[in-house]
Coordinates of C-alpha atoms in Angstrom, one line a residue:
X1 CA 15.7 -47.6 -0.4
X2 CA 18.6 -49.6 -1.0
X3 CA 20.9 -50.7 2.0
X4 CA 24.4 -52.5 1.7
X5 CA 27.9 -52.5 2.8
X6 CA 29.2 -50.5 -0.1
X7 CA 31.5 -47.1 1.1
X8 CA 31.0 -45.3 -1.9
X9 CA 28.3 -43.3 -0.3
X10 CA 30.6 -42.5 2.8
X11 CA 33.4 -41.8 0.4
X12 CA 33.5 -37.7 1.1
X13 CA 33.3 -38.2 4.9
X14 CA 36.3 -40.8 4.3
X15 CA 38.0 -38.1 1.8
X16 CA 37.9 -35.5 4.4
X17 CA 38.9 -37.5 7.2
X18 CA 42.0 -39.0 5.5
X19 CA 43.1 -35.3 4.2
X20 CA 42.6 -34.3 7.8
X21 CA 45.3 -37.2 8.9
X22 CA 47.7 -36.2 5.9
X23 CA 47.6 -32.7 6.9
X24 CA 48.5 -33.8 10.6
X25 CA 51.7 -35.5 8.9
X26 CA 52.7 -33.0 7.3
X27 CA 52.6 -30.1 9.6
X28 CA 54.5 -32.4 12.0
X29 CA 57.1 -33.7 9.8
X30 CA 57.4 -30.1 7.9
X31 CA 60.3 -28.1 10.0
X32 CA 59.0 -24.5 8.5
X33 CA 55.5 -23.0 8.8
X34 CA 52.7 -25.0 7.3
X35 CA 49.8 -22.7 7.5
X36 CA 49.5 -21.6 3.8
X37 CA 50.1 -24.8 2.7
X38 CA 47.8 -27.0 5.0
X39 CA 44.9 -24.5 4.9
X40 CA 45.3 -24.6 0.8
X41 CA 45.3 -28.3 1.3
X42 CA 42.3 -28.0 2.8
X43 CA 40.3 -26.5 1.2
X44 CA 41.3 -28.1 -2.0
X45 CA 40.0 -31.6 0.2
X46 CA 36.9 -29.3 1.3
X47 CA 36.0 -28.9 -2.8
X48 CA 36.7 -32.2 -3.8
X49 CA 34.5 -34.0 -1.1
X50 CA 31.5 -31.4 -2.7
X51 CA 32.2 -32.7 -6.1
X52 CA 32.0 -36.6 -4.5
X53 CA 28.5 -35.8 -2.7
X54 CA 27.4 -34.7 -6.0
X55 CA 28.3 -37.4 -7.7
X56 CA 27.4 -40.0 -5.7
X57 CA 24.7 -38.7 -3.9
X58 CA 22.4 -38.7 -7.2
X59 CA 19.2 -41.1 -7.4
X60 CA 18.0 -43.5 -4.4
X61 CA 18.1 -42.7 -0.3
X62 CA 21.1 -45.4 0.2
X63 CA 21.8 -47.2 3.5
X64 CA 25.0 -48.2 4.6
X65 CA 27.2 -49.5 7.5
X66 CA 24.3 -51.6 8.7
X67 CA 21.5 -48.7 8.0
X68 CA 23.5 -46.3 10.6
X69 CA 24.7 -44.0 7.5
X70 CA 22.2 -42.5 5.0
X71 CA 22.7 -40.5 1.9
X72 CA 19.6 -39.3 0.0
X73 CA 19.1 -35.8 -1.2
X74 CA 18.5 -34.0 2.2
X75 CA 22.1 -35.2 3.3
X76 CA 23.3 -34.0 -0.3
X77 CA 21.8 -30.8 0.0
X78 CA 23.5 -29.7 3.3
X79 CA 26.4 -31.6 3.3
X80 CA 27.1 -29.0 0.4
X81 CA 25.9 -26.0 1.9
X82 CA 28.3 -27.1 5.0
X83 CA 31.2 -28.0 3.0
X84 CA 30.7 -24.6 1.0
X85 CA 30.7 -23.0 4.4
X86 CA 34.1 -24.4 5.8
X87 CA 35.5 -24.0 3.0
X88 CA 35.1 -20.3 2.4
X89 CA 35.6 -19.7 6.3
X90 CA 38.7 -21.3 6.3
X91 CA 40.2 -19.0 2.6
X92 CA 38.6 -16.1 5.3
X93 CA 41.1 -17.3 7.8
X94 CA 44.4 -17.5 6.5
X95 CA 45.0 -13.8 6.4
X96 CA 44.1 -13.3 9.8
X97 CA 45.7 -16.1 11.3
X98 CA 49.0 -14.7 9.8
X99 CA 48.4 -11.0 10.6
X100 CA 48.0 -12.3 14.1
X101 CA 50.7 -15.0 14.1
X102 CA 48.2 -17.5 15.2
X103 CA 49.4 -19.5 12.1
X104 CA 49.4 -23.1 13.3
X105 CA 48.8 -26.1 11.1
X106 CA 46.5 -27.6 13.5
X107 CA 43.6 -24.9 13.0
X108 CA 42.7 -26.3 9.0
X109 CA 43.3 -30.0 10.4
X110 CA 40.7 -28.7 12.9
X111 CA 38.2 -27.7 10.5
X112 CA 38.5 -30.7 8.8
X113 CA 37.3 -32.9 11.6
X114 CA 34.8 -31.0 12.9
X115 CA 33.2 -30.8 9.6
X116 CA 33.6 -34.8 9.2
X117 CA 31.7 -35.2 12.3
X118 CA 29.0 -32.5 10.6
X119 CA 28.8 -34.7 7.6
X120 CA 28.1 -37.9 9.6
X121 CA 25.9 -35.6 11.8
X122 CA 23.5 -35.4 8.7
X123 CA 23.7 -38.6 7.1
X124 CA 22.7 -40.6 11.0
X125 CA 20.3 -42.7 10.6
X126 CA 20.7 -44.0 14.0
X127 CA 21.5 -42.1 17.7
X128 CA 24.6 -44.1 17.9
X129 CA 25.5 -42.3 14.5
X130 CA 24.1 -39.4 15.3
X131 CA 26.1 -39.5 19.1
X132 CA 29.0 -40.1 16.9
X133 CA 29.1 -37.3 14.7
X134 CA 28.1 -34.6 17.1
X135 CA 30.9 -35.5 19.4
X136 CA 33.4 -35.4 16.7
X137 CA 31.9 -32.3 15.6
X138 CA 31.6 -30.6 19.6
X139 CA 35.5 -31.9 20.4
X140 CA 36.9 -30.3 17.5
X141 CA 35.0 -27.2 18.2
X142 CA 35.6 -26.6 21.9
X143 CA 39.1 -26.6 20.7
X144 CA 38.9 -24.2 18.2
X145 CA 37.1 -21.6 20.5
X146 CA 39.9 -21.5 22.7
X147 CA 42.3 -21.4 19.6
X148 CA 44.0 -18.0 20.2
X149 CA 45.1 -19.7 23.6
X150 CA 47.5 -16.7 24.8
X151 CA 44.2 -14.8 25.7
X152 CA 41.6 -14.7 28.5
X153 CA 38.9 -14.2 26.5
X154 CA 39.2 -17.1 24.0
X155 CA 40.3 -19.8 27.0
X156 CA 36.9 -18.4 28.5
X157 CA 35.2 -19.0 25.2
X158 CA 36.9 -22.8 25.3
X159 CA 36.0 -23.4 28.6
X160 CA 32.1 -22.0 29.2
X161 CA 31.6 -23.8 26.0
X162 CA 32.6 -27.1 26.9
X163 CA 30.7 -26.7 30.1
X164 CA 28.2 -26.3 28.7
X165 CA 28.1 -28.5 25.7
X166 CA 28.8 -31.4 27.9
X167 CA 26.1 -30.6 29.9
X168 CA 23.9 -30.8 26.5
X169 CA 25.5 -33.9 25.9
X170 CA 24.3 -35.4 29.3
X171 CA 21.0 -34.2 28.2
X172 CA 21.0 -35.9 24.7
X173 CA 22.4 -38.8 26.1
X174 CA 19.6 -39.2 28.1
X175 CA 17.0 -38.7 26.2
X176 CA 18.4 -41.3 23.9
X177 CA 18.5 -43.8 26.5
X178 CA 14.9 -43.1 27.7
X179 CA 14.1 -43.3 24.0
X180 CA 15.7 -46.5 23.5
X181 CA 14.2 -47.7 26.7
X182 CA 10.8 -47.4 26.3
X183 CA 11.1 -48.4 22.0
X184 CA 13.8 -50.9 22.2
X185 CA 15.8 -49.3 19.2
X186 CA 18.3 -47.0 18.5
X187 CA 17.4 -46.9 14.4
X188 CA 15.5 -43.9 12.6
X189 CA 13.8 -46.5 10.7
X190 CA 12.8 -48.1 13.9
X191 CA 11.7 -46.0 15.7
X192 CA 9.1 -44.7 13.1
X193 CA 7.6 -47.8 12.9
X194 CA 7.1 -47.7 16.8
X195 CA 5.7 -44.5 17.1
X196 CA 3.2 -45.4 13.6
X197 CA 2.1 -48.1 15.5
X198 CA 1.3 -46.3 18.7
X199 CA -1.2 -44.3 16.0
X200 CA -0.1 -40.9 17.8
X201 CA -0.1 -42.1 21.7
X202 CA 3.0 -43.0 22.8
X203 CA 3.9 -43.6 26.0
X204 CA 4.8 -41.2 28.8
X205 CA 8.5 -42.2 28.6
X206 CA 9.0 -41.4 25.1
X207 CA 7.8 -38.1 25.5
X208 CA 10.1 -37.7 28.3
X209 CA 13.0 -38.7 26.3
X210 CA 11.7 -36.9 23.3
X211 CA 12.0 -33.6 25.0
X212 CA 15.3 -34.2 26.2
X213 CA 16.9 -34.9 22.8
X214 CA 15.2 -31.7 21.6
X215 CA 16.5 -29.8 24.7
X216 CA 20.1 -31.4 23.6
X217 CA 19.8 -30.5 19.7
X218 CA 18.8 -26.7 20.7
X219 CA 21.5 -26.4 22.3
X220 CA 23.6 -27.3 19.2
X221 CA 21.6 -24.5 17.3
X222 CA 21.7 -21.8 19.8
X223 CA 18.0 -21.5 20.4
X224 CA 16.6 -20.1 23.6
X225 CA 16.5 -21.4 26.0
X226 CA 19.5 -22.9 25.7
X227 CA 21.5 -19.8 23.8
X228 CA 23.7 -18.7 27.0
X229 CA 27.0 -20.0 25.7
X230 CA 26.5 -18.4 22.3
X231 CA 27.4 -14.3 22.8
X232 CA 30.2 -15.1 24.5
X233 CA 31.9 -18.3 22.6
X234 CA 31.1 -16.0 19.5
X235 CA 32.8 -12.8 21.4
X236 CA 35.7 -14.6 22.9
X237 CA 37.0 -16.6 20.0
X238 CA 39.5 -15.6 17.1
X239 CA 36.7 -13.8 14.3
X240 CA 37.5 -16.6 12.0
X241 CA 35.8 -19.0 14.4
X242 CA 33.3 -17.1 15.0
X243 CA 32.6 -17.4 11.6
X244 CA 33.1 -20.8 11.3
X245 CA 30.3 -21.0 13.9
X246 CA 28.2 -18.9 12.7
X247 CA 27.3 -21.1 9.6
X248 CA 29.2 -24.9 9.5
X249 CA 27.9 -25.9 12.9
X250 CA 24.7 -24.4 12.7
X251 CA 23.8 -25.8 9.2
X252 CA 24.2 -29.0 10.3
X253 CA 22.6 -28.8 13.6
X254 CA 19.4 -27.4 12.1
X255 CA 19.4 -30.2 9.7
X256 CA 19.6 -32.7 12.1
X257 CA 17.1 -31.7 14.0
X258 CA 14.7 -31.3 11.1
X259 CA 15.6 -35.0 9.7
X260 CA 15.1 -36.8 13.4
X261 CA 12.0 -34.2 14.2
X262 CA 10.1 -35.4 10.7
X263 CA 12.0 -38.7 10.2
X264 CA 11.4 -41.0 13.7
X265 CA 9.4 -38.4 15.3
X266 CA 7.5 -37.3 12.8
X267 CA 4.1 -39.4 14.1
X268 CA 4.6 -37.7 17.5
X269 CA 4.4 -34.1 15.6
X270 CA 1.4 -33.0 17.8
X271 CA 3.8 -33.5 21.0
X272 CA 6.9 -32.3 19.8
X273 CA 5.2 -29.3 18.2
X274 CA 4.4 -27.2 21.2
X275 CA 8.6 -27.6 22.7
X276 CA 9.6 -26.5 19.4
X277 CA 6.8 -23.8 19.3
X278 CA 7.8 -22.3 22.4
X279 CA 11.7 -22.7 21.5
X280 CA 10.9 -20.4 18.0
X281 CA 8.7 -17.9 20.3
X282 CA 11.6 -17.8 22.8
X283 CA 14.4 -17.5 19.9
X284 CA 12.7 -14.7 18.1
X285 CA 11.7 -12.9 21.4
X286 CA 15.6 -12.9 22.7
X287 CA 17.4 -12.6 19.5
X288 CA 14.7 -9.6 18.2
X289 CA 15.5 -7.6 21.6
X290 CA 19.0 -8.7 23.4
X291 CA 20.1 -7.3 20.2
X292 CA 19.5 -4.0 20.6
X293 CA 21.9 -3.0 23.6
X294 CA 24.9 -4.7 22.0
X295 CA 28.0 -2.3 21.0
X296 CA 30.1 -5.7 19.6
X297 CA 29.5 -6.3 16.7
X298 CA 30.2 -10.5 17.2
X299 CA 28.0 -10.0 20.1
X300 CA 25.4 -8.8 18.0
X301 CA 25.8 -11.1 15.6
X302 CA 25.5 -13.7 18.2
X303 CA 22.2 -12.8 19.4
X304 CA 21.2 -12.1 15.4
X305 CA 21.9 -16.0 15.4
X306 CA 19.6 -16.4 18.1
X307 CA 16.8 -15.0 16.3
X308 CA 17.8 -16.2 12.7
X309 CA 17.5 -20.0 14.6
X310 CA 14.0 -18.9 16.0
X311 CA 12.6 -18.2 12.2
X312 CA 14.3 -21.5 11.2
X313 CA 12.1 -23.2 14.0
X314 CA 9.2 -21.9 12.9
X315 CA 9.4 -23.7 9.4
X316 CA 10.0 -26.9 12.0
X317 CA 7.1 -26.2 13.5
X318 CA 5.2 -26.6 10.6
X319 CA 6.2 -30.4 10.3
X320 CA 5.2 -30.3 6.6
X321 CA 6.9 -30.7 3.4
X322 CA 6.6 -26.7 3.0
X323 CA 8.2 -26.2 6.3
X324 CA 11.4 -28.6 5.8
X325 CA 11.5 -26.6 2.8
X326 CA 11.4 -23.6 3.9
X327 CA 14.2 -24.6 7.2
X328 CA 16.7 -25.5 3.9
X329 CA 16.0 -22.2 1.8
X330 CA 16.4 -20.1 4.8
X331 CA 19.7 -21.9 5.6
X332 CA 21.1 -21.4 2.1
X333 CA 20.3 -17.9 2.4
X334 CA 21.8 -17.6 5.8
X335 CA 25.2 -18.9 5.3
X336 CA 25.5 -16.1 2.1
X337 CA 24.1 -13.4 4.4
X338 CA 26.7 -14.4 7.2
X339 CA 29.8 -15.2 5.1
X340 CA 29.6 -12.0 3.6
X341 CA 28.9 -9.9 7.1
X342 CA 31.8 -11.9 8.3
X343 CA 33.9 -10.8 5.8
X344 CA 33.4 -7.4 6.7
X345 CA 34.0 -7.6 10.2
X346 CA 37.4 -9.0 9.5
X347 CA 38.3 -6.4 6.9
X348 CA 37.5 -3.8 10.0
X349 CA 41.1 -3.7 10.8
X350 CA 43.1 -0.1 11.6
X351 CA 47.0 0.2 11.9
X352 CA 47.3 -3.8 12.2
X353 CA 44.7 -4.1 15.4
X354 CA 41.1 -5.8 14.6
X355 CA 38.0 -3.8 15.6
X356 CA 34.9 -5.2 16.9
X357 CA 33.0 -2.4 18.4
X358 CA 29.8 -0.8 16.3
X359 CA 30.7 2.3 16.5
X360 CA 33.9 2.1 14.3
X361 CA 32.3 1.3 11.6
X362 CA 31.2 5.1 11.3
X363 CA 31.4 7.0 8.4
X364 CA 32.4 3.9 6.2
X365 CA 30.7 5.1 3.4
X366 CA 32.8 7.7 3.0
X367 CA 36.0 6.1 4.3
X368 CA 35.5 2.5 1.8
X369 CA 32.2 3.3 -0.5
X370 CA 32.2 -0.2 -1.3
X371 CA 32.7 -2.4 2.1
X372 CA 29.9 0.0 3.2
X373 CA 27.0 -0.8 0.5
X374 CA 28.0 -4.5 0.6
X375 CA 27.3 -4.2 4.5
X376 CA 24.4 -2.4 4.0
X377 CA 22.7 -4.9 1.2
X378 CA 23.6 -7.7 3.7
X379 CA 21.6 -5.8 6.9
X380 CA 18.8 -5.3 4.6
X381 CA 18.8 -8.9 3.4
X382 CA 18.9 -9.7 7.3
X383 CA 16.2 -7.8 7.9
X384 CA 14.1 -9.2 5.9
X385 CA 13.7 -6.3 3.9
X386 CA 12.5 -7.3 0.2
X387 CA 13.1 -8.0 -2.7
X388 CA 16.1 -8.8 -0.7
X389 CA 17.2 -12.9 0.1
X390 CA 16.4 -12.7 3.5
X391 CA 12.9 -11.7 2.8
X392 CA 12.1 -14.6 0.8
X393 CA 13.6 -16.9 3.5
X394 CA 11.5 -15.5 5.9
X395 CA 9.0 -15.4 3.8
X396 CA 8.9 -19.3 3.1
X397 CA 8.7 -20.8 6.7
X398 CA 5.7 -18.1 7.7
X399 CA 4.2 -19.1 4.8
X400 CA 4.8 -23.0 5.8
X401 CA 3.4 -21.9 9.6
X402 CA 0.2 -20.0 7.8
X403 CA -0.6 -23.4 5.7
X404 CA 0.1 -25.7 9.2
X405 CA -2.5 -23.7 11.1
X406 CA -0.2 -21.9 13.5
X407 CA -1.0 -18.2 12.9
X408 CA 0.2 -17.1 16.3
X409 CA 3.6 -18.5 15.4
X410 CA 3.9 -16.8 12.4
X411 CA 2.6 -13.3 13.4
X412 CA 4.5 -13.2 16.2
X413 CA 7.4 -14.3 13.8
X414 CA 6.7 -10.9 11.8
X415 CA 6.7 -8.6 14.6
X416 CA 10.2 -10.0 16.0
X417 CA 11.2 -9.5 12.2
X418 CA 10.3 -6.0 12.8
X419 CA 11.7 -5.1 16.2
X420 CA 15.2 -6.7 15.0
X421 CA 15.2 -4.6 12.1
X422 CA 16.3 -1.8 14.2
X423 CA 19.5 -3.0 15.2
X424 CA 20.6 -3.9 11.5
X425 CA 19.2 -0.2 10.3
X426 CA 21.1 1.2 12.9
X427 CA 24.1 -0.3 11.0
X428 CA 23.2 1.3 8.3
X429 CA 22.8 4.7 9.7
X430 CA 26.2 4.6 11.4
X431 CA 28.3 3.7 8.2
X432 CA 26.2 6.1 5.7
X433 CA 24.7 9.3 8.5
X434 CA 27.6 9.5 11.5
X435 CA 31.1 11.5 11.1
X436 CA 33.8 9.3 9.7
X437 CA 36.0 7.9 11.8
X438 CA 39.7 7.1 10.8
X439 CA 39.5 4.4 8.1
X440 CA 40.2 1.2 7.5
X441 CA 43.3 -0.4 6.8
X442 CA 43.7 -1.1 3.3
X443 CA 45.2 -4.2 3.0
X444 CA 41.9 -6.6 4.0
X445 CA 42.5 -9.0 1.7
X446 CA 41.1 -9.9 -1.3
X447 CA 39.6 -12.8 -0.3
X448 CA 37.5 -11.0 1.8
X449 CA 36.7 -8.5 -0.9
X450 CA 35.6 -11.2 -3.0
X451 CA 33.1 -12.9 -0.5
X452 CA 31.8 -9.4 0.4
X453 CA 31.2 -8.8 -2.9
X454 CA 29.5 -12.0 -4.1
X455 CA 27.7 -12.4 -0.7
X456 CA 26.0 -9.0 -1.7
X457 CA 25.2 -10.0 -5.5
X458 CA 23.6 -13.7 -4.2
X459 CA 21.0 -11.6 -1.8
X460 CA 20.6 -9.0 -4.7
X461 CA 19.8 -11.1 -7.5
X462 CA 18.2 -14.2 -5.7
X463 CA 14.5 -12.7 -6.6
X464 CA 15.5 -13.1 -10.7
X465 CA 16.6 -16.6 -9.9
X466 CA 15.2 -19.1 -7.2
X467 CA 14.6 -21.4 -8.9
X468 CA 17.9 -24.1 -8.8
X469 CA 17.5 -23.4 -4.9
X470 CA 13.7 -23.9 -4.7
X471 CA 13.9 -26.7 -6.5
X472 CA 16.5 -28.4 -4.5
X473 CA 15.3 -27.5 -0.9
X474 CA 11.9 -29.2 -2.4
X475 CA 13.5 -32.3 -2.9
X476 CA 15.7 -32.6 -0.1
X477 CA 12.4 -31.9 2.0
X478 CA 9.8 -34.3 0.4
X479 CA 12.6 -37.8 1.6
X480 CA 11.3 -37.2 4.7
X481 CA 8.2 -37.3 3.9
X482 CA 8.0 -40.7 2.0
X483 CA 4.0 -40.9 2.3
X484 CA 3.4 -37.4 0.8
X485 CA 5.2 -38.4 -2.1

């Protein structure tokens, strides 16, 4: 590992950043509306900062800014699965932001910073970095569930969430201090030399402090226990948020918790192993069967979330090479399975109004042939159903679980695969088996049409070709695990 002063490494969080600043310039100084323009801007700053974590991000894990900042091929690899995620979110949102007159240059300046603070969330090398980032990350969001601010439902949102997330915060914060109290350091590369020299028997208080920076992180990933914000943030909030929330956020929340689970913690395994054990157990249990009674569709997909996060967890579990692997292959396949299912809940617009109940999506088949079978390849994929995407994800952090000795984990796993099958077959029936309703406006967008439609061919055809992905996920995986290699 190399470690200097040099920014090139921070260069895309500093590219984003700045365009974020520009576009606040602009839409001030601009007298007419700025929405096309800055969310264009935007994701034109969202593309280039991918192409500048893949160029720079090649070779040797490289420390900066003192060893707080990190870039090695685990930051590459999500950074550009979030990037890719706000990115397409944001081409999602300009239509509906417009058909709602919502259009406000602040929501893509938004975006931006949130997804800076995502970026540094995933390169921390440090709890100060990592503080920073998910702060920057949380304020931006809290602002952006309560975007459509003329409505109840999305102040709600705004408010239970920042409740709640600062209550988190207080949680992280103090497991952090605990942490630092009973180690003396703040670093990632510190504190695994602590803990390898406790040779697996650290102290009480690090335990203590352990469990509440998992408690903190779960909450940033929506897993049970600590999922009560999530159905109604994702129900209360303009659709384009929610799908901003469904993916960005959640992409790099996972990955920080994999990188400080098996980076600093990684010696204490055998004590954070049963929290997290319990957290998947809880996850799959909730997600599989809250599910079922929901008529909202974002509600549904809220508690799908839930669940999705439990499988994830169960690849944590693992602690393994083969587990971190199988977190970053699943999250891949989850943003494609979610873009696309978002797309088609913002195409589900009749005379003007947006629709969010279950039932209108009845008869679809008939009604729009082709929004229909790309929902119904994305349930399956969900589902877990093979030769599907979503079956191989699964398949990968059971199989991780199987190989790490924890069968319960991953039988369980398979049975709450089944049970929330239902709910995404029931999808299925209601667009292809009930009476057609009146259908859809025409006029969805061809964005959307375009991210339905390749969101549908990536789960189809990921069986012929897993291989780029595979090979990736396995190298972003084995840097945390420098002795394996």
């Amino acid at each position: 590992m190399t470690e200097s002063f040099d920014l090139v490494p921070v260069l895309p969080e500093l590219l984003v950043v700045l365009a974020a600043m520009a576009l606040l310039m602009l839409g001030v100084f601009r007298k007419s509306d700025s929405t096309a323009p800055a969310t264009s801007l935007a994701v034109a700053a969202l593309v280039a900062a991918m192409l500048l974590v893949w160029a720079v991000g090649g070779g040797d894990r490289q420390a900066v800014l003192g060893g707080l900042f990190v870039l090695d091929p685990f930051a590459v690899f999500t950074k550009l699965l979030l990037l890719a995620a706000s990115a397409v979110t944001t081409i999602m949102s300009l239509s509906y932001l417009q058909k709602e007159r919502l259009g406000r240059f602040e929501y893509p300046v938004l975006v931006l910073l949130a997804t800076t603070g995502m970026m540094m969330m995933v390169s921390a090398n440090d709890f100060l970095a990592l503080y920073l980032g998910l702060e920057l990350q949380s304020l931006s969001l809290y602002v952006l569930a309560a975007y459509h601010r003329d409505t109840a439902r999305a102040t709600e949102a705004g408010l239970k969430y920042y409740v709640l997330g600062s209550l988190a915060s207080g949680m992280l914060l103090y497991g952090m201090s605990l942490v630092y109290g009973f180690s003396g350091t703040t670093s990632f590369d510190g504190l695994a030399r602590v803990f390898g020299e406790h040779g697996g028997h650290p102290h009480m208080g690090l335990i203590a402090g352990l469990v509440f920076v998992l408690a903190g992180l779960a909450f940033k990933i929506s897993a049970a226990p600590f999922h009560m914000w999530t159905p109604d943030v994702y129900e209360g909030a303009p659709t384009p948020v929610t799908s901003f929330f469904a993916v960005a956020p959640k992409i790099a929340a996972m990955a920080l918790l994999v990188r400080v689970m098996m980076g600093p913690f990684g010696d204490m395994a055998d004590q954070w192993r049963q929290v997290v054990t319990f957290i998947a157990l809880l996850s799959m249990f909730i997600g599989s069967f809250a599910a079922i009674a929901q008529s909202n569709i974002k509600r549904l997909m809220a508690y799908s979330s839930i669940g999705h996060v439990g499988f994830m967890l169960v690849g944590v579990a693992a602690g393994s090479v083969d587990g971190a692997q199988g977190v970053l292959v699943y999250l891949a396949i989850y943003l494609t399975m979610n873009l696309g299912v978002f797309a088609v809940i913002l195409s589900m617009r009749q005379k003007g109004r947006l629709l969010e109940s279950i039932g209108d999506l009845a008869g679809l088949a008939k009604t729009n042939p082709g929004m229909a079978c790309a929902m119904m390849v994305l349930m399956f994929s969900m589902a877990g159903i093979p030769p599907l995407a979503g079956f191989w994800g699964k398949l990968y952090v059971f199989k991780a679980a199987v190989d790490a000795g924890l069968y319960t984990l991953a039988v369980v796993g398979v049975l709450a695969s089944v049970v929330s099958g239902y709910y995404y077959l029931r999808i299925i029936k209601i667009m292809y088996f009930d009476e057609a309703a009146d259908g859809f406006d025409r006029a969805g967008g061809r964005a959307l049409g375009v991210v339905m439609a390749v969101a549908s061919v990536v789960n189809l055809v990921f069986i012929a070709v897993p291989g780029p992905l595979l090979t990736g996920a396995k190298a972003a995986a084995a840097v945390l695990f420098p002795a394996a290699g």
